[in-house]
XYZ file of C-alpha atoms in Angstrom:
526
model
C 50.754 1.650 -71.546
C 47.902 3.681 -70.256
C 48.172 5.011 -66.427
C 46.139 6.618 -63.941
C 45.422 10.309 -64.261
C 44.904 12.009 -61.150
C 43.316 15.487 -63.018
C 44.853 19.092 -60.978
C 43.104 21.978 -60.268
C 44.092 23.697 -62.829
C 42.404 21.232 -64.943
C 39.066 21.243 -62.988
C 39.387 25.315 -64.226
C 40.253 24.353 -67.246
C 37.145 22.326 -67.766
C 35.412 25.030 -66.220
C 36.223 27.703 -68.582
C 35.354 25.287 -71.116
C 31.927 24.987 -69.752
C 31.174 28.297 -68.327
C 28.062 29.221 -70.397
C 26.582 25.541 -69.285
C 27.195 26.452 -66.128
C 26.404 30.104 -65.601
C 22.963 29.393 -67.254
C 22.400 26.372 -64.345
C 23.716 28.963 -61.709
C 21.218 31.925 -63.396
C 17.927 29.312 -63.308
C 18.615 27.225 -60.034
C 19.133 30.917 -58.569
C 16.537 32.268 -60.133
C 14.039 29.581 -58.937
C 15.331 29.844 -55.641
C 14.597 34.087 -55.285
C 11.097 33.498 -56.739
C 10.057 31.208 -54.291
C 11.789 33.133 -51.565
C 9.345 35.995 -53.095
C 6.491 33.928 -53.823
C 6.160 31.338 -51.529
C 3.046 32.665 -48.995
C 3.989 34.252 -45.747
C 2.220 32.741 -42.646
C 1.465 34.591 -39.316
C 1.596 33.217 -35.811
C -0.791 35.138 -33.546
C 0.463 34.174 -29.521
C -1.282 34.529 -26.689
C -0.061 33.821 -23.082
C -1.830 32.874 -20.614
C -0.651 32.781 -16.790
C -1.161 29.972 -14.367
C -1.843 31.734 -11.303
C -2.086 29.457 -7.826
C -4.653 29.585 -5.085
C -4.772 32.801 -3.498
C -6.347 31.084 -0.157
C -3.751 28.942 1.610
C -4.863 25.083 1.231
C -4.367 24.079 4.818
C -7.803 27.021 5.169
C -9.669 25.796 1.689
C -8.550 22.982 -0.198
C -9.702 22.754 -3.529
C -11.725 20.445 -5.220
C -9.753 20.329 -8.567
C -6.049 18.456 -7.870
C -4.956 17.061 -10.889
C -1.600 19.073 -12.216
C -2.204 22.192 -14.537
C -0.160 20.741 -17.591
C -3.046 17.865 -17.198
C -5.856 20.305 -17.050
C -4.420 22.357 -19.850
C -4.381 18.928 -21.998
C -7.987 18.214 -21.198
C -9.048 21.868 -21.509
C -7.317 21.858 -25.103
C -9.430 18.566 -26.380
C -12.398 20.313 -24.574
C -11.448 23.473 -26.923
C -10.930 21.828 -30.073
C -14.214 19.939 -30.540
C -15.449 19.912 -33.790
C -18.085 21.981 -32.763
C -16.116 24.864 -31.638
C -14.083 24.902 -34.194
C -16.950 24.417 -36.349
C -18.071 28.079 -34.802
C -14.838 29.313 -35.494
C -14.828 28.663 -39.137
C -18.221 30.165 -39.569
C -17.595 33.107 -37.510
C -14.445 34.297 -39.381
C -14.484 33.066 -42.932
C -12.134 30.581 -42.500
C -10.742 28.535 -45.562
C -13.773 30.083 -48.029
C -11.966 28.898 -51.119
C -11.789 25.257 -50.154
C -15.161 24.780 -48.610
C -16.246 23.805 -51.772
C -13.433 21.191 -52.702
C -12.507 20.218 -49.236
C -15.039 17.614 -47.029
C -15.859 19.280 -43.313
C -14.068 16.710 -41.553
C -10.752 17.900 -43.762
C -11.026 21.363 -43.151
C -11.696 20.519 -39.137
C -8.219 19.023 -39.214
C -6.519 21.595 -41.250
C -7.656 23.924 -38.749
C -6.346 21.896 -36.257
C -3.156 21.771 -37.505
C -2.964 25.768 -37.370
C -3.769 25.613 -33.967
C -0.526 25.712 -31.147
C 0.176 24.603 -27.363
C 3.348 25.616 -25.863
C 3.767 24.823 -22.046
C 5.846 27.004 -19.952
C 7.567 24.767 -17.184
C 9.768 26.290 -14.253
C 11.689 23.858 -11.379
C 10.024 23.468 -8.629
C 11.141 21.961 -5.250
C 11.675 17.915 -4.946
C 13.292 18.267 -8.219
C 10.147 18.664 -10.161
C 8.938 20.693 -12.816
C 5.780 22.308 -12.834
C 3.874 24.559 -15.184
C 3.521 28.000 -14.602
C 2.046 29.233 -17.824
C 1.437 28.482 -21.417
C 1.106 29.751 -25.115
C -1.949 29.353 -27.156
C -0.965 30.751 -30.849
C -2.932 30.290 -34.341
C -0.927 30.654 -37.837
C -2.646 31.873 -40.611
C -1.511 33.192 -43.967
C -3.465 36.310 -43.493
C -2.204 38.809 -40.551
C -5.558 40.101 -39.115
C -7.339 36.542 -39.385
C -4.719 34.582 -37.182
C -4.936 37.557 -34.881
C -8.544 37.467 -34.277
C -8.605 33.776 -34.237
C -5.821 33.685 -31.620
C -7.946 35.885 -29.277
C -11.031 33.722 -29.761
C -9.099 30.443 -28.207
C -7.675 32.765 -25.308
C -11.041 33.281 -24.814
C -11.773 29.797 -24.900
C -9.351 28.594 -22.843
C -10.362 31.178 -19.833
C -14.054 30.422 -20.068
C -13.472 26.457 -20.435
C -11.156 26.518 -17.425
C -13.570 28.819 -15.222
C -16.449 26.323 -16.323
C -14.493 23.381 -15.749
C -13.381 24.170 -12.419
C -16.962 25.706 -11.373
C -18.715 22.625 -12.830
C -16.345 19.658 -11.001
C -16.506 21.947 -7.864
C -20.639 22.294 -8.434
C -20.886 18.356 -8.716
C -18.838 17.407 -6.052
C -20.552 19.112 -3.632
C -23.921 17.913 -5.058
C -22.555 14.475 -5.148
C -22.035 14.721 -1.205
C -24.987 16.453 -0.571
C -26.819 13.596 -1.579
C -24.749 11.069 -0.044
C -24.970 13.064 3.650
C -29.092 12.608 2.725
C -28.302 8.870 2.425
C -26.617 8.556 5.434
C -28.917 10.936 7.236
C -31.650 8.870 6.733
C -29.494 5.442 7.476
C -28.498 7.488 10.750
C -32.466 8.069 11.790
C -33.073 4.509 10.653
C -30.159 3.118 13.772
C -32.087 5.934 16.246
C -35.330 4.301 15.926
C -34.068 0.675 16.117
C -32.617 1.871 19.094
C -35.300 3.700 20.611
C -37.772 0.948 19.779
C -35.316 -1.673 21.591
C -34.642 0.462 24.654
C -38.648 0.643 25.105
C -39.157 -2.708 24.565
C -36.188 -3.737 27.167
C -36.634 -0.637 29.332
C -36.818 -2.958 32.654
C -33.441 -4.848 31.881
C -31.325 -1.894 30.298
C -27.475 -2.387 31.706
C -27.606 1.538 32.657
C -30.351 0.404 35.348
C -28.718 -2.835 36.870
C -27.003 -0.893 39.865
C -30.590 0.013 40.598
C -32.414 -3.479 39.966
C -29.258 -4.267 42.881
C -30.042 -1.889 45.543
C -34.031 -2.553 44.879
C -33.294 -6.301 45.445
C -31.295 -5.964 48.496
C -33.695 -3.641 49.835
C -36.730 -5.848 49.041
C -34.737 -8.809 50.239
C -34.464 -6.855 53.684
C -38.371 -5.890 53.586
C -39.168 -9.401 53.034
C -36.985 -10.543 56.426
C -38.790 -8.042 58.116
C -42.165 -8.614 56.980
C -41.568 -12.672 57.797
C -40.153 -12.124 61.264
C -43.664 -9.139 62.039
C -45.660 -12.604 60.367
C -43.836 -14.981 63.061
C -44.478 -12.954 65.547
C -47.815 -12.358 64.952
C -48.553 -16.264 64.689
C -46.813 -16.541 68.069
C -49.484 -13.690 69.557
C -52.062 -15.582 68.198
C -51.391 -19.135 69.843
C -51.166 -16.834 73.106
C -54.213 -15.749 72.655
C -56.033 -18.689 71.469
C -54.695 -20.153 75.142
C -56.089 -17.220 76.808
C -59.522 -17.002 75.043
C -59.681 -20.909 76.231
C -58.922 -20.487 79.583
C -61.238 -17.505 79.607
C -64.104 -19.644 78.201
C -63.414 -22.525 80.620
C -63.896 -19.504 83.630
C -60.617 -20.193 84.337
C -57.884 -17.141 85.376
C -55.308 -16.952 82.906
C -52.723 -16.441 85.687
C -53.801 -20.505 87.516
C -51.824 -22.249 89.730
C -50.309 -24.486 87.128
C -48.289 -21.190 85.385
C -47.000 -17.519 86.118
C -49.030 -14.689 87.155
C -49.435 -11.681 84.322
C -47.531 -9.632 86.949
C -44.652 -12.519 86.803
C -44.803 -12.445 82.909
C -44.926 -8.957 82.430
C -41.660 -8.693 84.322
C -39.853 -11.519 82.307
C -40.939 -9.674 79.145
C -39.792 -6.026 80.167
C -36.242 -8.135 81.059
C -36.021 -9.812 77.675
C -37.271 -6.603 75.930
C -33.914 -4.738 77.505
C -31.747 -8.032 76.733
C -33.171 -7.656 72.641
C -32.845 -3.379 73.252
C -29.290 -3.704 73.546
C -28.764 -5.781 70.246
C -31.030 -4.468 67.767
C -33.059 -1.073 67.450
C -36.415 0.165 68.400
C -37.812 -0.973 64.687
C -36.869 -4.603 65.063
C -39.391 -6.924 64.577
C -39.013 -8.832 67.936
C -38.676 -5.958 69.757
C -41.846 -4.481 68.331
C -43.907 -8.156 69.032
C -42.767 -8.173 72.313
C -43.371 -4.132 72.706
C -47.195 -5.186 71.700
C -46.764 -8.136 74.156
C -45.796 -5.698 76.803
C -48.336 -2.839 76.429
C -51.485 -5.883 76.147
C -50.695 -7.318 79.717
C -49.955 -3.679 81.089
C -53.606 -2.907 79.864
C -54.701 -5.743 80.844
C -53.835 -5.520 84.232
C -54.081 -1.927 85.232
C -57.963 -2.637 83.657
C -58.094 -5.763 86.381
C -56.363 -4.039 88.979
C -59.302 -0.673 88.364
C -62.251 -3.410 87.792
C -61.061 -4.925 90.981
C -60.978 -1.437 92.786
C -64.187 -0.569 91.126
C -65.869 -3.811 91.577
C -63.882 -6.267 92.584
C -64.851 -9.141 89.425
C -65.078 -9.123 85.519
C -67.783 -11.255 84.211
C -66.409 -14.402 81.775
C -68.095 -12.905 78.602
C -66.448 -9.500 78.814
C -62.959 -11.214 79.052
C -63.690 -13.440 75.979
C -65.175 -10.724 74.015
C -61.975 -8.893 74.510
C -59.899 -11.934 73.447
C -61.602 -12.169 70.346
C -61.054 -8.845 69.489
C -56.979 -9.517 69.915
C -57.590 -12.315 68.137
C -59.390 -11.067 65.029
C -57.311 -7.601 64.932
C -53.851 -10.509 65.212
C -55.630 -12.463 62.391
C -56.364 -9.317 60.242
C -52.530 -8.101 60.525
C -51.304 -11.754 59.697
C -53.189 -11.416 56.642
C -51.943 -7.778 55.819
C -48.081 -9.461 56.346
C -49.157 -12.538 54.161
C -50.183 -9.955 51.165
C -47.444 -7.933 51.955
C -44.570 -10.791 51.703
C -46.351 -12.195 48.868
C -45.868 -9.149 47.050
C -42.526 -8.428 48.266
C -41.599 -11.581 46.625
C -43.021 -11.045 43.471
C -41.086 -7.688 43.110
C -38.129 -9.416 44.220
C -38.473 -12.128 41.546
C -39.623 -9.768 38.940
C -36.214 -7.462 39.366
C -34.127 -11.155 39.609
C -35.137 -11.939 35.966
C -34.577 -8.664 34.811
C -30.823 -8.620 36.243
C -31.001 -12.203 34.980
C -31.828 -10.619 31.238
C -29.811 -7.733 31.531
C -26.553 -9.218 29.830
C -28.399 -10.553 26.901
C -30.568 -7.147 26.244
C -26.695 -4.997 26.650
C -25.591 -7.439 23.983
C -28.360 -6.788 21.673
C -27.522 -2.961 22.493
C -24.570 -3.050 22.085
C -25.004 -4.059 18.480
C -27.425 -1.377 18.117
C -24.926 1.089 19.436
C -22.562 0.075 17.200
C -24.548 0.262 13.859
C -25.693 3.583 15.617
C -22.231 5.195 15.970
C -21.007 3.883 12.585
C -23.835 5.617 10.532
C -23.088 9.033 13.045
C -19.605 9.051 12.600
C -19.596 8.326 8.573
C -22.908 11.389 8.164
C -20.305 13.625 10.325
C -17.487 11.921 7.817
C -19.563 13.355 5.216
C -21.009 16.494 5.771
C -17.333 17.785 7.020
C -16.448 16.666 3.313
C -19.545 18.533 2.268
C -18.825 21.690 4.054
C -15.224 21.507 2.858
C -17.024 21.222 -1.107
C -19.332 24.335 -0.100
C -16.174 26.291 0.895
C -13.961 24.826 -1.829
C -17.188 25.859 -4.626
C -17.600 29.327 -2.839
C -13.578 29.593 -3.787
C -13.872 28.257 -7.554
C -17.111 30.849 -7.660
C -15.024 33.841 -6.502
C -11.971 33.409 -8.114
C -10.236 32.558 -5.608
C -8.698 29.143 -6.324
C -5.667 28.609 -9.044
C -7.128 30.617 -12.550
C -5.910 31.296 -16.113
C -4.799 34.671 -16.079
C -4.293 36.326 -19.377
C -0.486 37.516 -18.907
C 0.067 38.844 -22.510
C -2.937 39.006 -25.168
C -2.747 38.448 -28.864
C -1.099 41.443 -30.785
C -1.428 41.722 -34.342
C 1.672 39.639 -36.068
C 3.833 42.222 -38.183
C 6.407 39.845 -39.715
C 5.632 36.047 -40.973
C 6.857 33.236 -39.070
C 7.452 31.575 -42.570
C 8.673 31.226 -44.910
C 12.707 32.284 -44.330
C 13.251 33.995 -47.465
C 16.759 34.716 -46.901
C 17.092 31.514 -45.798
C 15.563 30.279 -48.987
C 17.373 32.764 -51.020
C 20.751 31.556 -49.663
C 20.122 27.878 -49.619
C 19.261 28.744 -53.592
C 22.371 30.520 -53.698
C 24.613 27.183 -52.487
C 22.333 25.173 -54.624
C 22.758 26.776 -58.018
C 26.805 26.654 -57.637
C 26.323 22.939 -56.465
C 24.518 22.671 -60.123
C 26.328 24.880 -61.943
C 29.309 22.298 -60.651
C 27.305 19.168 -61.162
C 26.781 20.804 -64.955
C 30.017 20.703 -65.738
C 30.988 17.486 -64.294
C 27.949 15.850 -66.331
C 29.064 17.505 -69.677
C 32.500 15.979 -69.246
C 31.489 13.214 -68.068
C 29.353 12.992 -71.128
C 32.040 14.175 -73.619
C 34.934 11.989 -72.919
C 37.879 14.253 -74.784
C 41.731 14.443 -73.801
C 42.440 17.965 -73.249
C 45.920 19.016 -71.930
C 49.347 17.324 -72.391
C 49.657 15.537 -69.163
C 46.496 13.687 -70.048
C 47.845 12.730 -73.287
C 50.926 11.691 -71.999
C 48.750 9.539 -69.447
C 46.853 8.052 -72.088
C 49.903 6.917 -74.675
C 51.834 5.996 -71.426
C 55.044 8.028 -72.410
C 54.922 11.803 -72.417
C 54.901 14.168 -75.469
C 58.146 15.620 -76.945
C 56.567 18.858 -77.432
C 53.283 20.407 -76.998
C 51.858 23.111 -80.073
C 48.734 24.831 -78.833
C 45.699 25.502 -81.055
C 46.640 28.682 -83.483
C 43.238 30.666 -83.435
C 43.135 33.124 -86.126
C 40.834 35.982 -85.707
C 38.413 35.434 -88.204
C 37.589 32.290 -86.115
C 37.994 34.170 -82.695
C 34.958 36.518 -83.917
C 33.464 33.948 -85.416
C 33.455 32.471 -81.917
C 33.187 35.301 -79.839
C 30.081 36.750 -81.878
C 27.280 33.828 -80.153
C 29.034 33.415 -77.050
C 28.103 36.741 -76.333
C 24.878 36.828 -78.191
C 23.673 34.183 -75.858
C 25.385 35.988 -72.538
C 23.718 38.779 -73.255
C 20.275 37.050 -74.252
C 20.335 35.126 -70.838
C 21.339 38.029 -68.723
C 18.372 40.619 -70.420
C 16.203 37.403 -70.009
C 16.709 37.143 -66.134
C 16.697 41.002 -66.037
C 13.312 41.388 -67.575
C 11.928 38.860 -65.426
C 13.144 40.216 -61.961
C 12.038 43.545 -63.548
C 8.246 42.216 -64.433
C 8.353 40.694 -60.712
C 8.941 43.659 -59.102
C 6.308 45.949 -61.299
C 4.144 43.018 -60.471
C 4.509 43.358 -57.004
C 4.829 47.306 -56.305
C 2.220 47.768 -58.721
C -0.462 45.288 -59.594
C -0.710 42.992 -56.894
C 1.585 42.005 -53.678
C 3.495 38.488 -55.023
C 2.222 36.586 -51.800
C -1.057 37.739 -52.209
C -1.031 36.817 -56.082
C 0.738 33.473 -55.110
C -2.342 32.291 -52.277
C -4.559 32.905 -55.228
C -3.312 30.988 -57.691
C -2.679 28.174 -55.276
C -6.291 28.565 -54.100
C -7.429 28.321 -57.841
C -5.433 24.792 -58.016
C -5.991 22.756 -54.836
């Protein structure tokens, strides 16, 4: 009865011996592959460039920039800005790029592929709040040719500088334009709320609030004028009825001091007592002091001219005493009529500065509103032309270099090794994978040629081990017989591999550089 067989390792080198020509030749070609694509594969170049990101060299509490978006933003929009078809259009044109596919490859491809060569490599440092910020970043272009990626690595630095300057100048430029305008807008709404309220103040300039204090004191002194001018108007109505008496008593011949009431002497004394009596209340300007004043100084003329017409002849005629009245009477009558015009027009004033108290606390309401429209268009056109000034400055900073700028901290420099391929790294992963299929030869090729080699196996496969085990008897005509192709195709194989190593190298040293030879032929095939 058959059981398992677990095979030892000294049957895995047994098997191995078997197959060692299999699996030297799979070791020799897998190997051999392996070195001449390490050798042939195309070496790319990475031209670098860094490029600092310097911060604003004017504190920002003096000049605050316009620009305020994060530099790993700006970098990003500065990088689609760079690689516009356009540009790179220029790029291709200017150095040659990708001549051999031009013809094969659509525009749009080779815009892509270019792309693709093209690098961005932030440089981030910690920051305080716990946040990282960038200080400075890596533009690089790979090429397969040395000088090309470093030229074309130098032309994006370039790029990058000039698009940032622009960038910066332009956002700077437009902002202040954009609030230049805006301060024009508001200048003009401003001059708009000065004439409304210029206009209203000279329509309303007899009930503005700012003259009510005045319109008070005018109508308290007109109010006292007006007093005045009706007690002078009584008391010139009073001197009239006098003297209408005494021009009738003078008509009827009659002596205006008769039996049947006082003497002028007698009523010149009672009027010099109540003139002191009204002296002691009120002043000198008082209206019934100054009636009975006029009262006084009439019958003191009056009777010093009897008294010196009785000395001088001792009678008046009637008409002289009448014509005299009159003359009181129409000098009275002409003053009562100067006080009647003069409180008539008192009053008007008077009523004319009521209504405009009256309308003062409507027209302050209407100004007010005016006031307010007034100070909310100044204050937002001084809003904006301190923003404005602030743009000037913070344009006058982007213009002279002052604000945050791309610095270029380390230029290109001409790439002396390739970035790619890793030929030893290619040359040892072909190492590993030759002996992985020299291995996976032989385990095929027994797999494949299911024979029982070995007594142990036997005895595995009959269930009961052998008495005795007789190995093969070789004789020698059948060792040479054996050893004669064996070698034959060792040899073959080995001067087959030599001579093509050999031809690679004269190749190389002497005809044509492999990577050079192998861009070609790829060239020739895409």
């Amino acid at each position: 009865m058959a059981t398992p067989y677990e095979p030892s390792l000294s049957d895995y080198l047994a098997a191995l011996r078997r197959r060692a020509m299999p699996a030297a030749l799979a070791f020799v070609l897998i190997f051999a592959v392996a070195a001449v694509a390490a050798v042939l594969l195309p070496p790319t170049y990475r031209a670098t460039g860094t490029i600092l990101v310097e911060s604003q060299q004017i504190p920002d509490d003096l000049v605050r920039s316009t620009v305020t978006s994060y530099a790993d933003e700006r970098i990003l929009v500065i990088k689609q800005r760079v690689m516009t078809n356009g540009n790179l259009r220029k790029i291709v044109d200017k150095y040659d790029l990708f001549a051999a596919q031009r013809q094969s490859m659509a525009a749009s491809e080779l815009l892509d592929k270019m792309r693709q060569r093209i690098g961005l490599e932030l440089i981030s440092a910690d920051v305080t709040g716990n946040r990282k910020a960038t200080i400075a970043f890596k533009v690089f272009y790979d090429d397969k040719d040395a000088d090309t990626a470093y030229r074309v690595a130098n032309e994006l630095v370039t790029l990058f500088l000039e698009e940032n300057v622009r960038t910066r100048t332009e956002r700077a430029s437009e902002t202040t334009a954009f609030l230049t305008q805006e301060a024009e807008k508001l200048r003009a709404d401003l001059e708009t709320a000065e004439s409304q309220l210029a206009d209203y103040k000279q329509r309303n300039s007899g009930t503005l609030p700012q003259h009510l204090e005045l319109h008070m004191n005018m109508v308290t002194r007109l109010e006292a004028e007006l007093k005045e001018a009706e007690r002078d108007y009584k008391s010139t109505q009073e001197e009239l009825r006098y003297l209408d008496v005494e021009l009738t008593s003078a008509k009827a011949g009659l002596a205006t001091t008769g039996t049947g009431g006082p003497s002028p002497a007698q009523e010149l004394t009672s009027l010099r007592t109540e003139y002191a009596k009204l002296a002691a209340t009120y002043s000198a300007t008082h209206p019934d002091l100054r009636a009975l004043k006029r009262k006084i100084d009439s019958l003191e003329k009056s009777l010093a001219q009897g008294d010196k017409q009785e000395i001088v002849a001792g009678s008046e005629s009637t008409e002289m005493m009448v014509a005299k009245i009159q003359a009181k009477i129409a000098a009275a009558e002409s003053r009562l009529a100067s006080l009647a015009q003069q409180r008539k027009q008192l009053a008007g004033r008077l009523a004319e500065y009521e209504r405009q108290i009256i309308q003062t606390p409507q027209v302050e309401r209407g100004m007010t509103a005016l006031m307010r429209d007034y100070d909310n268009a100044k204050l937002k056109y001084e809003e904006v032309r301190a923003k404005q000034m602030n743009a000037q400055l913070a344009e006058n900073l982007e213009e002279e270099k002052k604000a945050e700028r791309f610095a270029l901290l380390e230029p290109p420099v001409m790439p002396d090794l390739p970035i790619e391929p890793n030929r030893r790294k290619i040359a040892a992963m072909g190492f590993f994978l030759a002996l992985a299929g020299s291995g996976g030869t032989v385990m095929a090729l027994e797999s494949i040629q299911q024979r029982v080699f070995g007594a142990r196996a036997l005895g595995a496969l009959l269930g009961q081990p052998p008495l005795v085990a007789v190995p093969y008897i070789t004789t020698r005509e059948e060792l040479a017989r054996k050893r004669r192709p064996r070698r034959f195709r060792l040899f073959v194989a080995l001067g087959t591999l030599m001579l093509v190593v050999a031809a690679a190298v004269l190749v190389h040293f002497l005809v044509q550089p492999l990577d050079t030879l192998w861009i070609k032929l790829l060239a020739k095939f895409e």
